Tab-separated table of C-alpha atoms in Angstrom:
chain	number	residue	atom	x	y	z
A	1	GLU	CA	-1.929	-1.544	-28.832
A	2	LEU	CA	-3.490	-3.819	-31.447
A	3	SER	CA	-2.678	-3.958	-35.185
A	4	LEU	CA	-3.308	-6.245	-38.136
A	5	GLY	CA	-0.173	-7.996	-39.432
A	6	GLU	CA	0.833	-8.999	-42.968
A	7	ASN	CA	-0.761	-12.443	-42.725
A	8	ASN	CA	-3.912	-11.062	-41.138
A	9	ASN	CA	-2.522	-11.903	-37.710
A	10	ILE	CA	-3.399	-9.719	-34.767
A	11	ASP	CA	-0.226	-8.153	-33.412
A	12	TYR	CA	-0.144	-6.459	-30.032
A	13	ARG	CA	2.249	-4.244	-28.133
A	14	LEU	CA	2.434	-2.926	-24.591
A	15	PHE	CA	0.259	0.173	-24.277
A	16	LYS	CA	1.700	3.158	-22.406
A	17	LYS	CA	-0.387	6.132	-21.423
A	18	GLU	CA	0.889	9.590	-22.292
A	19	THR	CA	0.531	10.586	-18.636
A	20	ASP	CA	2.556	7.587	-17.393
A	21	ALA	CA	5.496	9.001	-15.399
A	22	ARG	CA	7.365	5.675	-15.677
A	23	LEU	CA	8.441	5.838	-12.031
A	24	TYR	CA	9.463	2.690	-10.169
A	25	LEU	CA	10.445	1.865	-6.603
A	26	ASN	CA	13.689	3.703	-5.874
A	27	THR	CA	16.551	1.568	-4.630
A	28	ASP	CA	17.285	4.142	-1.905
A	29	SER	CA	14.003	3.301	-0.185
A	30	PHE	CA	13.987	1.095	2.906
A	31	HIS	CA	12.993	-2.292	1.452
A	32	PRO	CA	14.605	-5.758	1.411
A	33	ASN	CA	16.810	-6.457	-1.637
A	34	HIS	CA	14.485	-9.161	-2.983
A	35	VAL	CA	11.737	-6.537	-3.395
A	36	PHE	CA	13.812	-4.535	-5.895
A	37	LYS	CA	14.676	-7.686	-7.848
A	38	SER	CA	10.991	-8.672	-7.919
A	39	VAL	CA	10.050	-5.267	-9.340
A	40	VAL	CA	12.550	-5.658	-12.192
A	41	PHE	CA	11.623	-9.293	-12.858
A	42	SER	CA	7.854	-8.719	-12.894
A	43	GLN	CA	8.071	-5.624	-15.101
A	44	MET	CA	10.241	-7.442	-17.650
A	45	ILE	CA	7.805	-10.379	-17.822
A	46	ARG	CA	4.977	-7.875	-18.283
A	47	VAL	CA	6.751	-6.319	-21.266
A	48	ILE	CA	7.541	-9.718	-22.821
A	49	LYS	CA	3.984	-11.022	-22.482
A	50	ARG	CA	2.409	-7.894	-23.933
A	51	ASN	CA	4.454	-7.861	-27.104
A	52	SER	CA	3.778	-10.302	-29.923
A	53	GLN	CA	6.728	-9.195	-32.080
A	54	ASP	CA	10.377	-9.543	-31.146
A	55	HIS	CA	11.515	-6.094	-32.323
A	56	THR	CA	8.822	-4.251	-30.315
A	57	CYS	CA	9.641	-6.397	-27.282
A	58	VAL	CA	13.336	-5.489	-27.511
A	59	GLU	CA	12.491	-1.793	-27.861
A	60	ASP	CA	10.178	-1.824	-24.849
A	61	LEU	CA	12.700	-3.763	-22.766
A	62	GLU	CA	15.414	-1.216	-23.531
A	63	GLU	CA	13.055	1.604	-22.604
A	64	LEU	CA	12.124	-0.208	-19.383
A	65	LYS	CA	15.787	-0.652	-18.421
A	66	GLU	CA	16.434	3.067	-18.942
A	67	ASP	CA	13.513	3.956	-16.688
A	68	LEU	CA	14.644	1.466	-14.023
A	69	MET	CA	18.175	2.878	-14.053
A	70	LYS	CA	16.717	6.321	-13.371
A	71	SER	CA	15.248	4.805	-10.191
A	72	GLY	CA	18.673	3.599	-9.059
A	73	HIS	CA	18.772	0.058	-10.478
A	74	LYS	CA	22.215	-0.996	-11.724
A	75	GLU	CA	22.700	-1.844	-15.370
A	76	GLY	CA	24.515	-5.090	-14.527
A	77	THR	CA	21.608	-6.344	-12.428
A	78	LEU	CA	19.134	-5.532	-15.195
A	79	THR	CA	21.266	-7.350	-17.776
A	80	GLU	CA	21.413	-10.456	-15.559
A	81	THR	CA	17.675	-10.452	-14.862
A	82	GLU	CA	16.562	-10.069	-18.491
A	83	PRO	CA	17.459	-13.635	-19.626
A	84	GLU	CA	15.773	-15.069	-16.524
A	85	ALA	CA	12.571	-13.225	-17.366
A	86	VAL	CA	12.681	-14.387	-20.998
A	87	LEU	CA	13.267	-18.001	-19.925
A	88	ARG	CA	10.426	-17.888	-17.403
A	89	SER	CA	8.062	-16.501	-20.023
A	90	ILE	CA	9.035	-19.237	-22.535
A	91	GLU	CA	8.590	-22.004	-19.952
A	92	HIS	CA	5.181	-20.660	-19.063
A	93	ASP	CA	4.087	-20.626	-22.710
A	94	LEU	CA	5.394	-24.164	-23.361
A	95	TYR	CA	4.366	-26.009	-20.243
A	96	GLY	CA	1.834	-23.721	-18.632
A	97	ARG	CA	1.579	-23.156	-14.921
A	98	GLU	CA	1.886	-26.326	-12.922
A	99	GLU	CA	-0.901	-26.756	-10.459
A	100	LYS	CA	0.334	-27.698	-7.031
A	101	LYS	CA	-1.828	-30.038	-5.067
A	102	PRO	CA	-2.885	-28.266	-1.912
A	103	ILE	CA	-1.646	-29.846	1.295
A	104	THR	CA	-4.668	-30.210	3.509
A	105	ASP	CA	-3.167	-32.293	6.323
A	106	LYS	CA	-0.959	-30.631	8.914
A	107	VAL	CA	1.148	-31.771	11.814
A	108	VAL	CA	1.177	-29.098	14.514
A	109	PHE	CA	3.759	-29.058	17.314
A	110	SER	CA	2.305	-26.999	20.182
A	111	VAL	CA	5.068	-25.987	22.588
A	112	LYS	CA	5.659	-23.275	25.147
A	113	PHE	CA	8.289	-20.741	24.213
A	114	PHE	CA	11.803	-21.384	25.529
A	115	LYS	CA	15.280	-20.252	24.564
A	116	GLU	CA	16.208	-23.369	22.571
A	117	VAL	CA	13.000	-23.433	20.494
A	118	THR	CA	14.976	-22.576	17.317
A	119	GLU	CA	17.135	-25.680	17.740
A	120	LEU	CA	14.015	-27.787	18.306
A	121	ARG	CA	12.445	-26.421	15.127
A	122	LYS	CA	15.597	-27.268	13.100
A	123	LEU	CA	15.643	-30.766	14.574
A	124	VAL	CA	12.011	-31.440	13.657
A	125	HIS	CA	12.422	-30.101	10.119
A	126	SER	CA	15.527	-32.269	9.653
A	127	THR	CA	13.305	-35.303	10.246
A	128	SER	CA	10.561	-34.091	7.879
A	129	GLU	CA	11.128	-37.000	5.461
A	130	ASP	CA	10.650	-39.516	8.280
A	131	ILE	CA	7.499	-37.694	9.391
A	132	LYS	CA	6.100	-37.799	5.833
A	133	GLN	CA	6.758	-41.532	5.610
A	134	LEU	CA	4.724	-42.000	8.762
A	135	CYS	CA	1.984	-39.404	8.204
A	136	GLY	CA	1.977	-38.864	4.432
A	137	ASP	CA	2.357	-35.554	2.590
A	138	VAL	CA	1.717	-33.180	5.468
A	139	GLN	CA	2.694	-29.638	6.395
A	140	ILE	CA	4.789	-29.244	9.551
A	141	LEU	CA	3.785	-26.288	11.719
A	142	PHE	CA	4.926	-24.920	15.070
A	143	ALA	CA	2.458	-23.239	17.434
A	144	LEU	CA	4.409	-21.328	20.063
A	145	ARG	CA	2.643	-20.351	23.268
A	146	LYS	CA	4.418	-17.503	24.987
A	147	GLN	CA	4.713	-17.372	28.741
A	148	PRO	CA	2.422	-14.744	30.356
A	149	SER	CA	4.226	-11.441	30.761
A	150	ILE	CA	4.613	-9.610	34.058
A	151	GLY	CA	2.304	-6.906	32.702
A	152	ASN	CA	-0.479	-9.424	32.019
A	153	THR	CA	0.076	-11.167	35.342
A	154	VAL	CA	0.272	-8.133	37.631
A	155	VAL	CA	-0.541	-4.772	36.051
A	156	ARG	CA	-3.528	-5.912	33.980
A	157	ASN	CA	-4.873	-8.362	36.547
A	158	ARG	CA	-8.598	-7.734	36.929
A	159	LYS	CA	-8.442	-8.497	40.628
A	160	LEU	CA	-6.511	-5.282	41.188
A	161	SER	CA	-9.503	-3.216	40.113
A	162	SER	CA	-11.674	-4.706	42.872
A	163	CYS	CA	-9.464	-3.634	45.785
A	164	SER	CA	-11.195	-2.506	48.962
A	165	GLU	CA	-10.095	-0.460	51.948
A	166	THR	CA	-9.263	-3.669	53.810
A	167	ASP	CA	-6.610	-4.671	51.274
A	168	SER	CA	-3.067	-4.784	52.563
A	169	PHE	CA	-1.764	-2.825	49.565
A	170	THR	CA	-2.760	0.282	47.636
A	171	VAL	CA	-3.161	0.469	43.863
A	172	SER	CA	-2.997	3.674	41.866
A	173	GLN	CA	-3.137	4.721	38.237
A	174	ASN	CA	0.400	6.119	38.259
A	175	CYS	CA	2.344	5.619	35.051
A	176	GLY	CA	5.630	5.656	36.949
A	177	GLY	CA	7.214	8.091	34.505
A	178	ARG	CA	9.900	10.404	35.815
A	179	GLY	CA	8.701	13.995	36.015
A	180	CYS	CA	5.036	13.171	35.334
A	181	ALA	CA	3.049	16.040	36.860
A	182	THR	CA	-0.214	14.059	36.794
A	183	CYS	CA	0.854	11.054	38.903
A	184	PRO	CA	0.967	12.906	42.278
A	185	GLN	CA	-2.635	14.081	41.790
A	186	LEU	CA	-4.180	10.671	41.064
A	187	PHE	CA	-6.651	8.923	43.359
A	188	ASN	CA	-5.556	5.749	45.139
A	189	SER	CA	-7.639	2.592	45.455
A	190	ASN	CA	-8.196	3.152	49.180
A	191	GLU	CA	-9.857	6.536	48.621
A	192	VAL	CA	-13.637	6.789	48.397
A	193	ILE	CA	-14.759	9.130	45.613
A	194	THR	CA	-18.185	10.625	46.227
A	195	VAL	CA	-19.893	12.858	43.664
A	196	ASN	CA	-23.168	14.494	44.750
A	197	GLY	CA	-23.924	11.671	47.179
A	198	LEU	CA	-23.039	8.821	44.777
A	199	ASP	CA	-19.880	6.711	44.880
A	200	LEU	CA	-17.675	6.704	41.784
A	201	THR	CA	-15.504	3.704	40.848
A	202	LEU	CA	-12.289	4.038	38.829
A	203	ASP	CA	-10.654	1.408	36.635
A	204	PHE	CA	-7.274	0.797	38.299
A	205	ARG	CA	-6.107	-1.328	35.388
A	206	LEU	CA	-5.577	1.972	33.543
A	207	THR	CA	-2.835	4.566	33.988
A	208	CYS	CA	-2.359	8.209	33.091
A	209	LYS	CA	-0.693	7.060	29.864
A	210	ASP	CA	-3.969	5.607	28.513
A	211	SER	CA	-5.901	7.368	25.758
A	212	ASN	CA	-9.550	7.303	24.609
A	213	ILE	CA	-10.726	7.600	28.186
A	214	ILE	CA	-13.295	9.338	30.394
A	215	TYR	CA	-11.645	11.116	33.326
A	216	VAL	CA	-12.717	12.852	36.524
A	217	ALA	CA	-11.247	15.872	38.307
A	218	GLN	CA	-12.410	16.774	41.824
A	219	CYS	CA	-11.543	19.957	43.707
A	220	GLN	CA	-10.345	18.936	47.176
A	221	ILE	CA	-11.075	22.372	48.692
A	222	CYS	CA	-14.741	22.344	47.708
A	223	ASN	CA	-15.027	18.618	48.454
A	224	LYS	CA	-14.477	19.341	52.161
A	225	LEU	CA	-17.621	21.490	52.352
A	226	PRO	CA	-20.364	19.929	54.550
A	227	GLN	CA	-23.259	19.881	52.040
A	228	SER	CA	-23.882	16.733	49.964
A	229	LEU	CA	-24.403	18.578	46.665
A	230	LYS	CA	-21.201	20.402	45.765
A	231	ASP	CA	-19.664	22.229	42.826
A	232	ASP	CA	-16.454	20.219	42.960
A	233	THR	CA	-16.385	17.565	40.220
A	234	TYR	CA	-15.738	17.626	36.488
A	235	PHE	CA	-16.059	14.794	33.968
A	236	GLY	CA	-14.155	15.034	30.703
A	237	GLN	CA	-13.008	12.947	27.775
A	238	THR	CA	-9.857	12.759	25.670
A	239	VAL	CA	-8.498	10.795	22.729
A	240	SER	CA	-4.987	11.818	23.780
A	241	PRO	CA	-3.070	10.236	26.662
A	242	PHE	CA	-4.577	11.354	29.974
A	243	HIS	CA	-1.421	13.096	31.232
A	244	ILE	CA	-1.201	15.115	27.996
A	245	ARG	CA	-4.793	16.293	28.451
A	246	MET	CA	-4.043	17.290	32.043
A	247	ASN	CA	-1.053	19.305	30.851
A	248	GLY	CA	-3.501	21.210	28.656
A	249	HIS	CA	-5.640	22.084	31.699
A	250	ARG	CA	-2.503	22.914	33.701
A	251	ASN	CA	-1.337	25.435	31.091
A	252	LYS	CA	-4.565	27.418	31.524
A	253	PHE	CA	-3.829	28.239	35.173
A	254	LYS	CA	-2.487	31.708	34.455
A	255	ILE	CA	-3.998	35.182	34.506
A	256	ASP	CA	-2.903	37.085	31.422
A	257	ASN	CA	-4.237	39.463	28.798
A	258	GLU	CA	-5.489	36.540	26.727
A	259	LEU	CA	-7.668	35.328	29.633
A	260	SER	CA	-6.239	31.833	29.354
A	261	PHE	CA	-8.025	30.688	32.528
A	262	GLU	CA	-11.379	30.998	30.741
A	263	LYS	CA	-10.415	28.148	28.378
A	264	SER	CA	-10.565	25.415	31.021
A	265	ALA	CA	-13.396	24.511	33.410
A	266	LEU	CA	-10.837	23.644	36.105
A	267	SER	CA	-9.010	26.971	36.000
A	268	MET	CA	-12.325	28.855	35.718
A	269	HIS	CA	-13.566	27.116	38.878
A	270	CYS	CA	-10.450	28.066	40.852
A	271	PHE	CA	-10.598	31.660	39.625
A	272	LEU	CA	-14.263	32.039	40.626
A	273	ALA	CA	-14.440	29.888	43.790
A	274	HIS	CA	-11.055	30.302	45.522
A	275	LYS	CA	-8.759	32.676	43.716
A	276	SER	CA	-6.224	32.465	46.523
A	277	ASP	CA	-5.611	28.793	45.631
A	278	PHE	CA	-5.360	29.286	41.881
A	279	THR	CA	-3.454	26.108	41.051
A	280	MET	CA	-4.070	22.765	39.371
A	281	GLY	CA	-2.742	21.100	42.515
A	282	VAL	CA	-6.093	21.467	44.333
A	283	PHE	CA	-7.611	18.775	42.073
A	284	LYS	CA	-7.483	15.014	42.498
A	285	LEU	CA	-7.636	13.142	39.196
A	286	GLY	CA	-8.637	9.703	37.972
A	287	VAL	CA	-9.372	7.640	34.878
A	288	VAL	CA	-12.939	6.339	35.005
A	289	ARG	CA	-13.005	4.044	31.988
A	290	LYS	CA	-11.550	3.397	28.552
A	291	VAL	CA	-13.966	3.295	25.596
A	292	ARG	CA	-13.942	3.362	21.813
A	293	PRO	CA	-13.282	6.819	20.328
A	294	THR	CA	-16.760	6.852	18.779
A	295	ALA	CA	-18.349	6.196	22.199
A	296	LEU	CA	-16.595	8.983	24.130
A	297	ASP	CA	-19.418	11.538	23.785
A	298	ARG	CA	-22.072	9.036	24.866
A	299	GLU	CA	-20.159	7.714	27.881
A	300	GLU	CA	-19.275	11.221	29.056
A	301	SER	CA	-22.922	12.306	28.830
A	302	ILE	CA	-24.028	9.220	30.793
A	303	LEU	CA	-21.678	10.039	33.680
A	304	ILE	CA	-22.561	13.744	33.692
A	305	SER	CA	-26.290	12.921	33.835
A	306	LYS	CA	-25.894	10.189	36.450
A	307	PHE	CA	-23.840	12.320	38.850
A	308	ARG	CA	-25.627	15.595	37.893
A	309	THR	CA	-22.389	17.553	37.442
A	310	ASN	CA	-24.123	19.661	34.790
A	311	ILE	CA	-26.352	20.999	37.614
A	312	PHE	CA	-24.157	20.688	40.705
A	313	GLY	CA	-20.652	20.471	39.321
A	314	LEU	CA	-18.068	21.942	37.007
A	315	ASN	CA	-19.631	20.610	33.804
A	316	ARG	CA	-22.068	23.527	33.922
A	317	ILE	CA	-19.179	25.981	33.406
A	318	VAL	CA	-19.044	27.378	29.876
A	319	VAL	CA	-15.496	27.865	28.632
A	320	THR	CA	-14.171	29.807	25.648
A	321	ARG	CA	-12.224	28.112	22.857
């Protein structure tokens, strides 16, 4: 708010909108204590700087303290912070903001992570004055290189995805979770997956816990038929974890008044092709690849077209939603 004073001076006062709810960060919220003190300190400086007259500044500060107390701030803390804010504002007006010379040179200690790295860091910082005498005004930094985890060394090793039938061990996409109904139905690395005469390769770096993936489901009853072109394979996509999506298919394997089986291509296939084996257990499952969420439709269409499951396969089944 601007006004013209008695000596033709321009006076100003903090402007407050009529719609301003005057709400501040509540002290019951989960934040470090210094955050609450910073809120009080910064708001007080704001009031002081936006008032040119002492009496309006005092009035606005009292109003601010009332609003802060409504948000849980203690009166004693506000009373202690007010002189600090006034002093900071006066120092800024008298001396201005000191410009710190940027430190461009750095001394970087690159070390591998070990248990006593904290003690090493304290030791180096205790000798910072000696380092500055040798190297000048420099910034001391630590670059910690963590040891490779077991997951990066074994589970995510790219060599595991190129296993062949001659390997002495078998890799699967099991998540290892207790009670996971999807794990027993997953393909192993020593199994050859053939879809309409073409071999399909799975990414064995992935598990049934992965999301944003393209998956395959193959009926093992129909897969045993002698012809090369079979109605046995389904390609699908999901942004949810793979085992959650399979639970959705599994829940549709029931014959009820709501015709739940018509809402899944897998249950529809079993109902039409072999009603006597109406169970999700006749399917073998696998994760083909992991892609970006925006690329799921494209990658699914590529696989369906390549393996022709929209002509000879379960992707030609129309389900109800």
